[in-house]
Each structure stands twice: as structure tokens, then as C-alpha cells.
PDB file of C-alpha atoms and ligand atoms in Angstrom:
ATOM      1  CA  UNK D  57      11.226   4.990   4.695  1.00  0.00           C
ATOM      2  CA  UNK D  58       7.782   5.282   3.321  1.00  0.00           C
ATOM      3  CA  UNK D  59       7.397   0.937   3.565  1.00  0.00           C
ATOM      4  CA  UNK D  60       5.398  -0.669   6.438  1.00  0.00           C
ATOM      5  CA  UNK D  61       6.897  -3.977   5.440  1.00  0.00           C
ATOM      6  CA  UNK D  62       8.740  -5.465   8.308  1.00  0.00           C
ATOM      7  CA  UNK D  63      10.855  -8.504   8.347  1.00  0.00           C
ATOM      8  CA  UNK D  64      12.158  -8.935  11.850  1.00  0.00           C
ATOM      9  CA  UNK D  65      14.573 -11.258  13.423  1.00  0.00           C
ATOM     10  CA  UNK D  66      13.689 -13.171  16.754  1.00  0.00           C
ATOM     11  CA  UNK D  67      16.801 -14.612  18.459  1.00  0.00           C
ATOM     12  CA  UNK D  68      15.359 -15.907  21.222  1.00  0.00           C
ATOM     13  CA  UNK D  69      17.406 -16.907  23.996  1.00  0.00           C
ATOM     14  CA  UNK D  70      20.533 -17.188  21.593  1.00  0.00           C
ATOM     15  CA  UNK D  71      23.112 -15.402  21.465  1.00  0.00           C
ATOM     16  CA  UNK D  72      26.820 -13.980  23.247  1.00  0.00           C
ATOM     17  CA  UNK D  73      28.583 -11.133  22.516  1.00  0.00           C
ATOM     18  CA  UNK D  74      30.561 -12.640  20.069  1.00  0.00           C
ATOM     19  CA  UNK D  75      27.358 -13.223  17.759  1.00  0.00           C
ATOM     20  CA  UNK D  76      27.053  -9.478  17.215  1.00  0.00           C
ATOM     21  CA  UNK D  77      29.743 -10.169  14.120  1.00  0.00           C
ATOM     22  CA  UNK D  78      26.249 -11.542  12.348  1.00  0.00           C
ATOM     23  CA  UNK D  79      24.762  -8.422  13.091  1.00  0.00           C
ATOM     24  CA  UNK D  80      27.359  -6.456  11.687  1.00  0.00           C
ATOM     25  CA  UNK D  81      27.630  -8.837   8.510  1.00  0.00           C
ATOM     26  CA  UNK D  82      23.654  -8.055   7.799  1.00  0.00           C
ATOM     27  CA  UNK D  83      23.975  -4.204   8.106  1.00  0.00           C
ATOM     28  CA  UNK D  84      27.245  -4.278   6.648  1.00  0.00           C
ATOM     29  CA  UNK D  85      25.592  -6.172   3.451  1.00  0.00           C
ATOM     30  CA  UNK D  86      22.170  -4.083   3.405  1.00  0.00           C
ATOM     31  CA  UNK D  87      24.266  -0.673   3.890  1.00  0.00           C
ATOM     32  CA  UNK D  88      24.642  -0.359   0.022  1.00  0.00           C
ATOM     33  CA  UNK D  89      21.326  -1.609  -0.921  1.00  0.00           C
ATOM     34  CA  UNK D  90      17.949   0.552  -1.626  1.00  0.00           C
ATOM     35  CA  UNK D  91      15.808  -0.698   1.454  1.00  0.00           C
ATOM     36  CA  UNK D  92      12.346  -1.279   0.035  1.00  0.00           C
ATOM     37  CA  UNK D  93      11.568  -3.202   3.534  1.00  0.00           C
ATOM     38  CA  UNK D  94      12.474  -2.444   7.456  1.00  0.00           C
ATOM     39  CA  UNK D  95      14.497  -4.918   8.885  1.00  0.00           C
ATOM     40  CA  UNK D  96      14.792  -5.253  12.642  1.00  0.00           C
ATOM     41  CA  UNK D  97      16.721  -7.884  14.602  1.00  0.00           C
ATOM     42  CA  UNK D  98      15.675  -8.936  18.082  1.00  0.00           C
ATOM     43  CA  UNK D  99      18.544 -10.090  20.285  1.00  0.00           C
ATOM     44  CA  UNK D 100      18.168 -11.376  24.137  1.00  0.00           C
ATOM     45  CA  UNK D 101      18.070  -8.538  26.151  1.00  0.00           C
ATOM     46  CA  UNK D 102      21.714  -8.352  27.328  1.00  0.00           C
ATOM     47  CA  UNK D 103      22.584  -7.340  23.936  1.00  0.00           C
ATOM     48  CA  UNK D 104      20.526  -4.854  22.983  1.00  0.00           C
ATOM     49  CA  UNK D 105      22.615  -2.029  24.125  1.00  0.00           C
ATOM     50  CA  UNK D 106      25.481  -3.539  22.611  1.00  0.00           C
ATOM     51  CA  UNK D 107      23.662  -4.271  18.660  1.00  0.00           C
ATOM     52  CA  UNK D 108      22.504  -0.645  18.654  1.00  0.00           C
ATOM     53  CA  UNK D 109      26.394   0.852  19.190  1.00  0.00           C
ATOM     54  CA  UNK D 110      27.528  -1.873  16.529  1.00  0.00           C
ATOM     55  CA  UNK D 111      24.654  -0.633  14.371  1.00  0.00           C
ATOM     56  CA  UNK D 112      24.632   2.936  14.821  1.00  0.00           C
ATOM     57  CA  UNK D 113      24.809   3.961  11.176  1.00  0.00           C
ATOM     58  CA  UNK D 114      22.913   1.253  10.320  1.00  0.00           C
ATOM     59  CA  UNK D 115      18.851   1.341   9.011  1.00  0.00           C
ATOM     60  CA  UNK D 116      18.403  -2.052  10.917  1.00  0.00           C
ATOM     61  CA  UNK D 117      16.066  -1.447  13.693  1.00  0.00           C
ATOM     62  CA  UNK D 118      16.645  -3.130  17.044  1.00  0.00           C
ATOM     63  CA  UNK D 119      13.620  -5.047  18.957  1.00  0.00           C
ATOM     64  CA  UNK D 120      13.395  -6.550  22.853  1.00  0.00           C
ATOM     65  CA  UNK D 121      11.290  -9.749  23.710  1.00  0.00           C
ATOM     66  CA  UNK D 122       8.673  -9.156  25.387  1.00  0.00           C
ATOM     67  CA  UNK D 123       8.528  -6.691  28.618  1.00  0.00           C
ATOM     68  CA  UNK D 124       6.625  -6.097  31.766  1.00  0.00           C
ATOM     69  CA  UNK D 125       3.306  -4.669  32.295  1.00  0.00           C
ATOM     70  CA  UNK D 126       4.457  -2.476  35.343  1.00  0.00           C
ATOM     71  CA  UNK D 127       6.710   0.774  34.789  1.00  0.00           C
ATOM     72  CA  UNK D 128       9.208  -0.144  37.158  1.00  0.00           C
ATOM     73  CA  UNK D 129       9.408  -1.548  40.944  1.00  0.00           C
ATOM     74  CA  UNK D 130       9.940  -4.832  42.702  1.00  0.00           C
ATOM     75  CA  UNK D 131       9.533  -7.333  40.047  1.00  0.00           C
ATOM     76  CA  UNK D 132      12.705  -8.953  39.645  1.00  0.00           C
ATOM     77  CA  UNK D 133      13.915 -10.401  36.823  1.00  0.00           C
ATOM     78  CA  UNK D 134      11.453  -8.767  34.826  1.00  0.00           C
ATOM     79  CA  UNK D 135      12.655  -5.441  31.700  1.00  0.00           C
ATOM     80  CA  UNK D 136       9.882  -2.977  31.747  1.00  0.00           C
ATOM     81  CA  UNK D 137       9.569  -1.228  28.238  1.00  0.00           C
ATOM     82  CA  UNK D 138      11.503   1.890  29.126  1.00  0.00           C
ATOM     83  CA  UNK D 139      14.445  -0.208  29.801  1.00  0.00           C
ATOM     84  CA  UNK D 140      14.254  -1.470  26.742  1.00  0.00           C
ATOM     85  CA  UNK D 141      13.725   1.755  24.871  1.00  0.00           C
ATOM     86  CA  UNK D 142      16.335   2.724  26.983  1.00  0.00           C
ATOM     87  CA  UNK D 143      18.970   0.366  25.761  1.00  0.00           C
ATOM     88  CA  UNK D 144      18.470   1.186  22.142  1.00  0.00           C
ATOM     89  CA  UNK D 145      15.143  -0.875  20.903  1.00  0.00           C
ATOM     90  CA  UNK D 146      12.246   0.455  19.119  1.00  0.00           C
ATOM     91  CA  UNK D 147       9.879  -2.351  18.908  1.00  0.00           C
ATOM     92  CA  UNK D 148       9.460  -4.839  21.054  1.00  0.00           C
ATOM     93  CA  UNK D 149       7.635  -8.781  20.562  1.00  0.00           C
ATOM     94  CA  UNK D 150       4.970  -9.615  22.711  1.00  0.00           C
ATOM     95  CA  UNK D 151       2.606 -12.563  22.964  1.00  0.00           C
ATOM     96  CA  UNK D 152       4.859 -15.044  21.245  1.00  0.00           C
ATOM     97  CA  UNK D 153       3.687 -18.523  21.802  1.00  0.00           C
ATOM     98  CA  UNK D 154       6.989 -19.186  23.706  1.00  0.00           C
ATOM     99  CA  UNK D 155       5.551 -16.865  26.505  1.00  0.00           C
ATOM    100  CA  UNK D 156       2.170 -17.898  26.034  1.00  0.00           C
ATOM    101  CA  UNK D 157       2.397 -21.173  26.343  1.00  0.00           C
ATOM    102  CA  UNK D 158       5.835 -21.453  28.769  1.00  0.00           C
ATOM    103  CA  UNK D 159       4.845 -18.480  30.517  1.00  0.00           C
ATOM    104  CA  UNK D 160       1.060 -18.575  31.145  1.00  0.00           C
ATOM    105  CA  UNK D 161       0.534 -14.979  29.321  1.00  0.00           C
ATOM    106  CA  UNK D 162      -3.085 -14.882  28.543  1.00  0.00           C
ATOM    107  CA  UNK D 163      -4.542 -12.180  26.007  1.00  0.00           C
ATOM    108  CA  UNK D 164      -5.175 -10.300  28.814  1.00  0.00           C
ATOM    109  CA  UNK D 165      -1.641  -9.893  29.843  1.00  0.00           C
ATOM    110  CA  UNK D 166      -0.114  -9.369  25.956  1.00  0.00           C
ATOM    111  CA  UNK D 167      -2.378  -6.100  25.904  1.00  0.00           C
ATOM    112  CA  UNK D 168      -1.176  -4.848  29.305  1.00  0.00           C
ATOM    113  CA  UNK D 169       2.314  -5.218  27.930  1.00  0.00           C
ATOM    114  CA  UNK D 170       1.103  -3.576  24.600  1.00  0.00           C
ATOM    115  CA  UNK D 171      -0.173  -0.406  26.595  1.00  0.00           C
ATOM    116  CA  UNK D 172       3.125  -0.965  28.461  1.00  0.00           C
ATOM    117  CA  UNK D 173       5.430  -0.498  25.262  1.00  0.00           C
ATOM    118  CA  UNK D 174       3.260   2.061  23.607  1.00  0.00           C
ATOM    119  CA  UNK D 175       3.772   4.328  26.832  1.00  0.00           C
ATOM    120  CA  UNK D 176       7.475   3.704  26.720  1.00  0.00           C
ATOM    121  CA  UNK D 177       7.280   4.551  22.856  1.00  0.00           C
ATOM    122  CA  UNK D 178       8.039   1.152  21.414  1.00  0.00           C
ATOM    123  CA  UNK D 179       6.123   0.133  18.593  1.00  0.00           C
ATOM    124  CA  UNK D 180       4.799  -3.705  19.179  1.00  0.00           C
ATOM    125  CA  UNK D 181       4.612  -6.710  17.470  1.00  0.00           C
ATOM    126  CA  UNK D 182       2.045  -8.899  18.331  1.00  0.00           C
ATOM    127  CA  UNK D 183       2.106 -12.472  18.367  1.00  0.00           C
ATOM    128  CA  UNK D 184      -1.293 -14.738  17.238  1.00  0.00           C
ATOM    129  CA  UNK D 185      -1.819 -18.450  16.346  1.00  0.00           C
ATOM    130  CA  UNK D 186      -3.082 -21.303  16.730  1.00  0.00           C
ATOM    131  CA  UNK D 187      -1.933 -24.977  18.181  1.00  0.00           C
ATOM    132  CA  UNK D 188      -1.896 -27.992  15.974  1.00  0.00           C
ATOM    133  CA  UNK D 189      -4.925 -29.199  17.754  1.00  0.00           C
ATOM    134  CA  UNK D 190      -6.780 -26.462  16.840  1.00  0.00           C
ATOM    135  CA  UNK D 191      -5.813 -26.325  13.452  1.00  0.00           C
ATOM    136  CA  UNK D 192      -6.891 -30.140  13.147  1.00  0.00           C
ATOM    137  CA  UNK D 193      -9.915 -29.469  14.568  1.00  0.00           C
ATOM    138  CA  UNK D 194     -11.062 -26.733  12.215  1.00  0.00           C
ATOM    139  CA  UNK D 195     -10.475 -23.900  14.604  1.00  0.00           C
ATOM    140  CA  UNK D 196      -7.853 -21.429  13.299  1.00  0.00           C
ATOM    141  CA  UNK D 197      -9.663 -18.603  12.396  1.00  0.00           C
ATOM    142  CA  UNK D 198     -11.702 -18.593  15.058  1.00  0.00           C
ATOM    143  CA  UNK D 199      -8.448 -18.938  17.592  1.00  0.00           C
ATOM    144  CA  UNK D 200      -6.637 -16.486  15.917  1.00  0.00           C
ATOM    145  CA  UNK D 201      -9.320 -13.938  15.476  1.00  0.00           C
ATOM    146  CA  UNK D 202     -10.336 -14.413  19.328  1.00  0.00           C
ATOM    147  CA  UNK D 203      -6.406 -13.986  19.961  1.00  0.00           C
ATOM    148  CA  UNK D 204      -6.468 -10.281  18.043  1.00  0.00           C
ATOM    149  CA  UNK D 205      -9.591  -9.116  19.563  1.00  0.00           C
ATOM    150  CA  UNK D 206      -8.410  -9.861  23.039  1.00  0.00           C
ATOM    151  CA  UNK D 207      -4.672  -9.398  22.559  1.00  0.00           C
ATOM    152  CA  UNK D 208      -4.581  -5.825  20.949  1.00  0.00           C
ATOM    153  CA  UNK D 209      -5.435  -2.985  23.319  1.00  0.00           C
ATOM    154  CA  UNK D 210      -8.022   0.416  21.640  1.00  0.00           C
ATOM    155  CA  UNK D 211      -4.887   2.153  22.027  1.00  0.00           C
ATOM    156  CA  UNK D 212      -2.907   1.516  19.139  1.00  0.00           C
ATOM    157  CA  UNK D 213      -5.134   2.668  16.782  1.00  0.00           C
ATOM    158  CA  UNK D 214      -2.754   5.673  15.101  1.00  0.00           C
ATOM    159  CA  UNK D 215       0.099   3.996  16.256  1.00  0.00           C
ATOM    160  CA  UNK D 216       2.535   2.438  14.416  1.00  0.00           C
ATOM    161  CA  UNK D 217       2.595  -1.343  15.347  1.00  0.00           C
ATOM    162  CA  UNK D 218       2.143  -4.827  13.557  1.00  0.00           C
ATOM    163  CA  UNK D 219       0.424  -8.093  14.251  1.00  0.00           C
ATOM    164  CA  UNK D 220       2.610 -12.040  13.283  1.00  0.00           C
ATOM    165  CA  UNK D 221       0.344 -14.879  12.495  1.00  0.00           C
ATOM    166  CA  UNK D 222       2.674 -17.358  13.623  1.00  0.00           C
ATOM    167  CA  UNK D 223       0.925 -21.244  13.888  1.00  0.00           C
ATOM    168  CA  UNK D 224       2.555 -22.702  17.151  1.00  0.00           C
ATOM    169  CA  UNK D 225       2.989 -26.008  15.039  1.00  0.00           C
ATOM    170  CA  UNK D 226       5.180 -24.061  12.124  1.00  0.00           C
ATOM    171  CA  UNK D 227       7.968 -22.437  14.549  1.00  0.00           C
ATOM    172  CA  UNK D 228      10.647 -24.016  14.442  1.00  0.00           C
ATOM    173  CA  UNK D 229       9.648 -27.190  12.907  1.00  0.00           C
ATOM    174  CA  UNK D 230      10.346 -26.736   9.271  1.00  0.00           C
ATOM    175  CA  UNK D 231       6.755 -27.009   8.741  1.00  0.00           C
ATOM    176  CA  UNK D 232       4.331 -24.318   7.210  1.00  0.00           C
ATOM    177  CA  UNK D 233       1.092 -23.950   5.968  1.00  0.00           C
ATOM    178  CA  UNK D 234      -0.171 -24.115   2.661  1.00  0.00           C
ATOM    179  CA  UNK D 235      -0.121 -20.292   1.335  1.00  0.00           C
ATOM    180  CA  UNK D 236      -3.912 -20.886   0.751  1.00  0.00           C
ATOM    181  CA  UNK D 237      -3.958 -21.480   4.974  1.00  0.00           C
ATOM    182  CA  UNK D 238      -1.301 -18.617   4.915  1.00  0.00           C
ATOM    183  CA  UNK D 239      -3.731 -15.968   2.984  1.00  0.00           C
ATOM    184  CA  UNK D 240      -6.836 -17.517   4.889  1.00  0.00           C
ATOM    185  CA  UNK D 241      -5.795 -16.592   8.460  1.00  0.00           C
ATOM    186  CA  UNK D 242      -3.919 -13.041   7.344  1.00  0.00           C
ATOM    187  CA  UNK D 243      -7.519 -12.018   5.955  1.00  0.00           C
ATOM    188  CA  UNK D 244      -8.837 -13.515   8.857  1.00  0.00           C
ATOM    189  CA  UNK D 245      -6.580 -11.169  10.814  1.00  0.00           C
ATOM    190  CA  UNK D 246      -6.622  -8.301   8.718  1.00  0.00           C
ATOM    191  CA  UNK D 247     -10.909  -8.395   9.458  1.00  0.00           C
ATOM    192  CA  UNK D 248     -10.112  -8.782  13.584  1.00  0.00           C
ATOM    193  CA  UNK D 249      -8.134  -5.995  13.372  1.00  0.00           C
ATOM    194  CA  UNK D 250     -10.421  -3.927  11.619  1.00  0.00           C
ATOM    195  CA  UNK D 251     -13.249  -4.962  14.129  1.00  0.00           C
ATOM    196  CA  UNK D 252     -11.014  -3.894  17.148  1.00  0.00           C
ATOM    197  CA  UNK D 253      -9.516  -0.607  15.743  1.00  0.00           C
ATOM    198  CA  UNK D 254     -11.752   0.456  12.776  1.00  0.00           C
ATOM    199  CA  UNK D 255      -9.885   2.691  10.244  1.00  0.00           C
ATOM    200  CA  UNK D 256      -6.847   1.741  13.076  1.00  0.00           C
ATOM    201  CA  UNK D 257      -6.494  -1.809  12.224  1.00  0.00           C
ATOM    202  CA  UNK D 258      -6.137  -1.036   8.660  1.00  0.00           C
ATOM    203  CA  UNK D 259      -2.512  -0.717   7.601  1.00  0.00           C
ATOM    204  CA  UNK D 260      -0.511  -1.622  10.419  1.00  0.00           C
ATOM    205  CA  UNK D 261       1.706  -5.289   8.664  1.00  0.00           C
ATOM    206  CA  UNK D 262       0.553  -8.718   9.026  1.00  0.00           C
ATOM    207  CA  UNK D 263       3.432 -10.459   9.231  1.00  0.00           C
ATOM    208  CA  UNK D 264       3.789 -14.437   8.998  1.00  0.00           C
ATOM    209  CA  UNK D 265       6.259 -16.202  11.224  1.00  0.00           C
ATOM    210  CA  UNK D 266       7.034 -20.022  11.643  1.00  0.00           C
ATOM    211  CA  UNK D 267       9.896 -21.937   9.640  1.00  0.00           C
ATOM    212  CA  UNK D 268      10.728 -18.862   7.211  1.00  0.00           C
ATOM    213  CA  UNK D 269      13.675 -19.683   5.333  1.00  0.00           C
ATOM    214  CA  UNK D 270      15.448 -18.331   2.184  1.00  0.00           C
ATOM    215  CA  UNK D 271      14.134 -20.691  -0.060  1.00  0.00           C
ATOM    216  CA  UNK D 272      10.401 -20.486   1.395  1.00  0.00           C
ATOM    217  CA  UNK D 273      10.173 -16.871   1.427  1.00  0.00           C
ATOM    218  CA  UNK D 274       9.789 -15.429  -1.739  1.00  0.00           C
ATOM    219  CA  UNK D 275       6.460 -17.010  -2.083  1.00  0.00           C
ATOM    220  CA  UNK D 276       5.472 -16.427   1.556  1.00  0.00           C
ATOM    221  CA  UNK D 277       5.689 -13.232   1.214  1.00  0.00           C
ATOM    222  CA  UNK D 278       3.436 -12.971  -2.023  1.00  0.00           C
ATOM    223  CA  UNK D 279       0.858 -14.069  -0.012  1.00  0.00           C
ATOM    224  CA  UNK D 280      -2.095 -11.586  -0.151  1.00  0.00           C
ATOM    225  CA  UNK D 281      -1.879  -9.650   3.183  1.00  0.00           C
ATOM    226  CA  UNK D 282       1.545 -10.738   4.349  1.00  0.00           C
ATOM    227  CA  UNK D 283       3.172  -7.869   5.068  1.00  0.00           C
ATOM    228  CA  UNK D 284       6.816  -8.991   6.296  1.00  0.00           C
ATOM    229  CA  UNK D 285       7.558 -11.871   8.307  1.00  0.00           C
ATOM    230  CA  UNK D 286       8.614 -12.881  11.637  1.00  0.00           C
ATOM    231  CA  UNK D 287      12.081 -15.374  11.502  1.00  0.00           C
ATOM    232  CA  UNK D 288      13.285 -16.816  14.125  1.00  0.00           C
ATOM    233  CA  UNK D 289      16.352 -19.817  14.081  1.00  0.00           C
ATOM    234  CA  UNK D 290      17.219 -18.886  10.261  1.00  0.00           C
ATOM    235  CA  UNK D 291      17.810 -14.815  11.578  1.00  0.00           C
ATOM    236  CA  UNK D 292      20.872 -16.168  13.535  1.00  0.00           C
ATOM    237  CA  UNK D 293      23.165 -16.093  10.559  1.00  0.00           C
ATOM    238  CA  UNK D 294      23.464 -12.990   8.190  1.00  0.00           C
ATOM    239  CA  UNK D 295      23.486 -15.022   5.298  1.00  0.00           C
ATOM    240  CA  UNK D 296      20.375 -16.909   5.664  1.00  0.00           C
ATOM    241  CA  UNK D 297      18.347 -13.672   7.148  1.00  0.00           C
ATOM    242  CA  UNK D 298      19.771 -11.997   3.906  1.00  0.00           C
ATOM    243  CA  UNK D 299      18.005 -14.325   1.476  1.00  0.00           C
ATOM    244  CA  UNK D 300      14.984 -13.761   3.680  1.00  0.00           C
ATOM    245  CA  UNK D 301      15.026 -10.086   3.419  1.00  0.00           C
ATOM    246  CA  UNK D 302      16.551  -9.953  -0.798  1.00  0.00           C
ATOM    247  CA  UNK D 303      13.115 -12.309  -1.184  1.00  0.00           C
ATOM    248  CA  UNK D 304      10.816  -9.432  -0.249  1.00  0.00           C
TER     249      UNK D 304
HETATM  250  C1  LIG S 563       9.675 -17.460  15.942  1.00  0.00           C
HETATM  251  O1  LIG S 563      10.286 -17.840  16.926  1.00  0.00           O
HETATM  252  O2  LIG S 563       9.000 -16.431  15.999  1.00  0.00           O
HETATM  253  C2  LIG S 563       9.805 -18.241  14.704  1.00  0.00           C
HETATM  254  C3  LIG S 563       9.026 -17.941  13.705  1.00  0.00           C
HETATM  255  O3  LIG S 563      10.753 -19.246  14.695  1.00  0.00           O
HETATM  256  P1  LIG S 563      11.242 -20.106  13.412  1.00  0.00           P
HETATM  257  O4  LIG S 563      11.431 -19.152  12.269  1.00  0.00           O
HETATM  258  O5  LIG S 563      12.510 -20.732  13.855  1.00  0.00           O
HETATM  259  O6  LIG S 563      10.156 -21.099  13.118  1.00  0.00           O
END
């Protein structure tokens, strides 16, 4: 597919094996359509294996988490990348504000797991934004930016990966920005990236994540240098991630 738009699903920590019927609803209902956009769902890890035997002839792509820094070894509890490659993802999440900000993962640690999945051949997607306090207090852009410069490792320049602007006060909250905050920060972005990885940090998606919905995302997505977008309670059902993806 010659697209680098991306709109990718985020379950979180939802999800038995019983909810794999949504999966199969969404491929079953994108199988006949002409897929101008990739669309990637990103169950708990447990059912990884399981989503990419139900969607075997399917174009949706399947995405882990987040995942150690270490190859393997005495860390339990913890997935290294390979694992996860392993099971049947290609991308992986890392540096969502979940495991930021419940986990203590600094910038530092999201680019260790970036070199981590690019070694195991996963393509990342790397979470930015800022807190409500920082938005009130004029600092957005300069979080943000400060989050890509640290966050995203020289490596990935020539690899395929993508950045989410996702405001820690939008997820899951119903709120969003205005689209002019929207297009602010993705330029914003777009120009960190470009400092980090030169010609690198060019085309790789920008996507926008925090309280996506069907009837939000058609204009979302117009958004000047919003390249897909990151969903994460309205990718649970096939029929609400469907108007997502039919509003690309
Ligand atoms: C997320 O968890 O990445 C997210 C964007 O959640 P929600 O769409 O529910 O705000």
C-alpha cells in the first residue's frame, strides 16, 4: 500500500478472548473496501497471537504496547520486542502517557525501547504530549518538541515509524483541542522531527490521538499534518473504529 496514513487502535488493558469477534467484524467490513489508509489494532499482549490467526487474510496490521529495552533475560513480567514480533505484531506503541506517567518512563527510556523494537523489526509509534498544566501555562510546544527530540533515537531515520501527538488532558476525556491547537503542535512536531532526523523526520505520520470518535474525525484528520490518528476506548467496537477509519 503506497499510504503512510495510519489509524491505529489502542486497547489498552481491555480485552478477553471473546472480544476478538470485534476484530473480526472490522476486517471482515474493510475486506471489500479499497484501503486508502493502514489500519492496525493494538490488543493487550495475551492476544496478539490470537488477532493475527483471526486476521490472517486480513490487511489490518497488529501492534503490542509498549516493550522492554533488554533483548531477553531476568526481567519478569516484562515482553521484549522479539516476543512481540514473535507473536504476530508489526508495530509496537511506546511512550504513551499511560506509561509515562504510571510507569515513570522518561524520554530516555521510550528511545531505548525504540532502538529495542527497531532491532526486533517493529516499526514504532511514538507517543508525545503535553499535561493540562502545561498547556495552561503556555508550554505545549515547547513540551512536546522537548518530548520528540529526546524521545526518538538517530536510528530511525530510513525507517518506517510514526510519531502521536496525544495531549494527556484529551485521552479519554471526550475533550480535544481546537484543530487550530491540533495543526499548531503537529507543525510543531513535524519541525522536531526534522531537527532530530533531517531528511529522516520528514515523512514518517503524525498522528493525533485523544478522544477520536466517529463524529470528530473527519475534521481531525483534515488537519494540516495529521497523518492518521491514534484511538483508543472508541477502537473497542468495530462499528465505532469503522466510522473512524471511513472518515479518513
Ligand atoms: C489513547 O489511549 O491513546 C487514546 C487516544 O485514548 P482515547 O481515544 O480513549 O482518548
Amino acid at each position: 500500500m503506497s499510504t503512510n496514513r495510519l489509524i491505529a487502535g489502542n486497547w489498552k488493558m481491555n480485552g478477553l478472548a471473546a472480544d476478538l469477534a470485534e476484530a473480526k467484524a472490522l476486517a471482515e467490513a474493510l475486506a471489500g473496501e479499497a484501503a486508502t489508509t493502514r489500519v492496525a489494532l493494538c490488543p493487550p499482549a495475551t492476544l496478539i497471537a490470537q488477532m493475527n490467526w483471526q486476521l490472517r487474510d486480513s490487511t489490518v496490521e497488529i501492534g503490542g504496547q509498549d516493550c522492554s529495552d533488554k533483548a531477553s533475560g531476568a526481567y519478569t513480567g516484562d515482553i521484549s520486542a522479539a516476543m512481540l514480533k514473535d507473536a504476530g505484531a508489526n508495530l509496537v506503541i511506546l511512550g504513551h502517557s499511560e506509561r509515562r506517567a504510571g510507569h515513570g518512563e522518561t524520554d530516555a527510556d521510550v528511545a531505548a525501547r525504540v532502538e529495542a523494537a527497531l532491532a526486533a523489526g517493529l516499526e514504532p509509534i511514538i507517543c508525545v504530549g503535553e499535561t493540562l498544566a502545561e498547556r495552561e501555562a503556555g508550554r505545549a510546544v515547547e513540551v512536546v518538541s522537548s518530548q520528540v527530540m529526546a524521545s526518538l533515537p538517530e536510528s530511525l531515520s530510513g525507517r518506517a515509524f510514526a510519531v502521536a501527538y496525544e495531549p494527556v488532558w484529551a485521552i479519554g476525556t471526550g475533550l480535544t483541542p481546537t484543530l487550530e491547537q491540533i495543526e499548531e503542535v503537529h507543525a510543531a512536531v513535524r519541525a522536531a522531527m526534522v531537527a532530530r532526523l533531517s531528511e529522516g523526520g520528514r515523512t514518517a505520520p503524525i498522528l493525533y490521538g485523544g478522544s477520536v470518535k466517529p463524529n470528530n474525525a473527519a475534521e481531525i484528520l483534515a488537519v494540516l499534518e495529521v497523518g492518521g490518528a491514534l484511538v483508543g476506548g472508541a477502537s473497542l467496537k468495530a462499528t465505532d473504529f469503522l466510522g473512524i477509519i471511513r472518515a479518513a
